[in-house]
Amino acid sequence: MKKDSAVELSGVKEIARRANVSIGTVDRVIHNRSGVSEKTKQIIQDIIKELDYQPNIMARRLASNKVLNFAVLIPAVSDETEFWAAPLNGIEQAENEIRQYGIKVEKYYFDLNDKQSFVNLTKQILKTAIDGVLLAPSFIDESLAFTKQCDQLKIPYVLINSDLPKQDSLCYIGPELFHSGYLSAHLANYAIKDNGKVLIINISREIDNHHHLLRKEEGFRAYFDDHDKKLTIVKDDIRQTDYASVASSLKELLKAHTDAEAIFVTNSRVVSVARYLQESDHQKVLLIGYDYLKDNLAYLKDGLIDFLICQKPQEQGYKGIMALYQNLVLKVDVEKNYFMPIDIITKENYQFYRN
Amino acid sequence: MKKDSAVELSGVKEIARRANVSIGTVDRVIHNRSGVSEKTKQIIQDIIKELDYQPNIMARRLASNKVLNFAVLIPAVSDETEFWAAPLNGIEQAENEIRQYGIKVEKYYFDLNDKQSFVNLTKQILKTAIDGVLLAPSFIDESLAFTKQCDQLKIPYVLINSDLPKQDSLCYIGPELFHSGYLSAHLANYAIKDNGKVLIINISREIDNHHHLLRKEEGFRAYFDDHDKKLTIVKDDIRQTDYASVASSLKELLKAHTDAEAIFVTNSRVVSVARYLQESDHQKVLLIGYDYLKDNLAYLKDGLIDFLICQKPQEQGYKGIMALYQNLVLKVDVEKNYFMPIDIITKENYQFYRN
DNA sequence: CTGAAAGCGCTTACAG
DNA sequence: CTGAAAGCGCTTACAG
């Protein structure tokens, strides 16, 4: 009723007409299903190429009433791991956008302090029928075991926030850590005189497991090497993360180095340093740390923290889900490595920041 | 064949069944079309609410074979206005994503140096049948005349990159200029000693028309006021934008102020300042300017420019089209003011920057 | 190996 | 004011 015959057709119908076959057969070759003679297959493929046929995704999703299941495995959000609220947020945003297209997202939260919880969840996930996985590979060996199984089952997976060495992931979406340290050094450098002094502080119970902290430190140091800057770098590892312990470590450290002009904290625990500086009424020193978290922002506003480095945690979650969607539904290629921008947050721009 | 009767229905069919009407009638009340008795309308609306019915957008777009036409009116890209390549890029990206859903985007490019070209294009646009407009309102009065007509025709429009005073736009997507100047001052401040000196340089043929440059300047000055910083601020307006003219202006300026520790250039012409500093072999001075442009990046890499402020021009274009799409197709509300983040680009992070 | 038919969840004329 | 039917561009059994 709508189309008069003068209107040019397109889509499977037109292909079928030209090839003198039914649309069912066209569908078969489009999806590379078996049961088509080589000859008709060739004819149809030629026509598809000639017409530059683009399937209508909406119609496809509508007709194939299939739902796709994505599993998400990320750390649970807690006071200590507030960071993970942001990726989760992005994941849920993506979920809302593509629910329309028949995507279901099942979320699994592991305890960052409990390897076993991670392992248990991977087992649970593998028991269900899933089409794709979004993974934060916090525990390296355990993650490798999991991704290996995904490989075998031909389930694509996306890594966020930290990478796994040479895995066959669909893609990695997250920071390039070395450069964030390098950038921090540039910023710190504005406050450091020649022959001045800077402190690097790692605050983590698992400094040795958490190689990502070390990558930032390397980047930080590299900057000064590259620029032949003469300065003293003092590094301190603090392995007790409760505030009281951190404070007492800092007390000693700062007493020994009253001349430090800048402090670089390699993660979001910069908040403890800021708090200590405030409470001890320490003289102003340039302070750089990580992550757009509520407590950090408070000290940023107060001027105790000068710069926060942030790498769009929410977008990591969002992009992660969308990468699966693009690959599985739209059948398009996705970038193998999507490095997040290294954002500099200050008192003046934090209110406009978008995670 | 697919659904056995045990399966719960949903959608218009189920609503129709419950209301004891046909799906045609349900469709009428969903779209608020006339020709339904108050009584059945009420019944149907109640059921919709009860079921929390969410229409299937895919099915809707597929069935209603209607195309929506968006018009885009932005400056043409030229050597002088390379900036606009980025928004255009974002617009085209959005276009590709929503073409599927029957959206057509028609682009109109005006000459930033020619008001009349802008006016002519607005006339041309209004002659065609359009459902939404994306506008860069570079010429204020002319833009106001255009948006007024859009209001009358009930055509929603989105503003990008600069705003119009109290207009009934669907939304504004772009920078908040005052704060970008304010932030620049914070960065500059690291290089400025007490009682030091900083230069503000406006380079534009139309400084007075381009109030946005002045907003940045205000923000820049405000920072020092707010922080009771004692310093000398020297401001220079350069109205000849070719390099030779800028260079001769700078020569005088820098001779008179050899003690300047920082320079703030209120737009992307920071490139000319960087070039002059390099060519004249001027001593190192902290230089801040605007925009992620090829030439700027070259000087950033060389260390002549310290910071570039950038506000995601590509995303402005992308979000602008998507705002129209969300409003017109998905019928969801969009944020009235979407201020872009104020990004700080340095030598160390530019390679990870996403426009 | 191939085709005809029903269906996905909507919208659009048309008829009454 | 309302309903029945055709159609959007695909996919999915089923039949042969």
PDB file of C-alpha atoms (C1' of nucleotides) in Angstrom, chain B residues 1 12-13 27 31 53 59-60 63-64, chain C residues 6-15:
ATOM      1  CA  MET B   1       4.076 -19.925  16.374  1.00  0.00           C
ATOM      2  CA  VAL B  12       0.182  -2.459  22.624  1.00  0.00           C
ATOM      3  CA  LYS B  13      -1.312  -5.872  22.097  1.00  0.00           C
ATOM      4  CA  ASP B  27      -1.900   3.710  19.413  1.00  0.00           C
ATOM      5  CA  HIS B  31       0.282   9.454  20.638  1.00  0.00           C
ATOM      6  CA  TYR B  53       4.478   0.430  29.338  1.00  0.00           C
ATOM      7  CA  ALA B  59       9.503  -1.151  16.210  1.00  0.00           C
ATOM      8  CA  ARG B  60       8.211   2.383  16.180  1.00  0.00           C
ATOM      9  CA  ALA B  63       6.860   0.938  11.276  1.00  0.00           C
ATOM     10  CA  SER B  64       6.590   4.669  10.867  1.00  0.00           C
TER      11      SER B  64
ATOM     12  C1'  DA C   6       4.338 -16.309  10.257  1.00  0.00           C
ATOM     13  C1'  DG C   7       6.075 -13.209  13.334  1.00  0.00           C
ATOM     14  C1'  DC C   8       8.858  -9.227  15.972  1.00  0.00           C
ATOM     15  C1'  DG C   9       5.987  -4.502  18.021  1.00  0.00           C
ATOM     16  C1'  DC C  10       4.718  -1.016  16.235  1.00  0.00           C
ATOM     17  C1'  DT C  11       2.177   2.748  12.543  1.00  0.00           C
ATOM     18  C1'  DT C  12      -0.659   3.944   8.806  1.00  0.00           C
ATOM     19  C1'  DA C  13      -4.346   4.550   5.869  1.00  0.00           C
ATOM     20  C1'  DC C  14      -8.970   3.077   5.062  1.00  0.00           C
ATOM     21  C1'  DA C  15     -13.592   1.671   6.037  1.00  0.00           C
TER      22       DA C  15
END
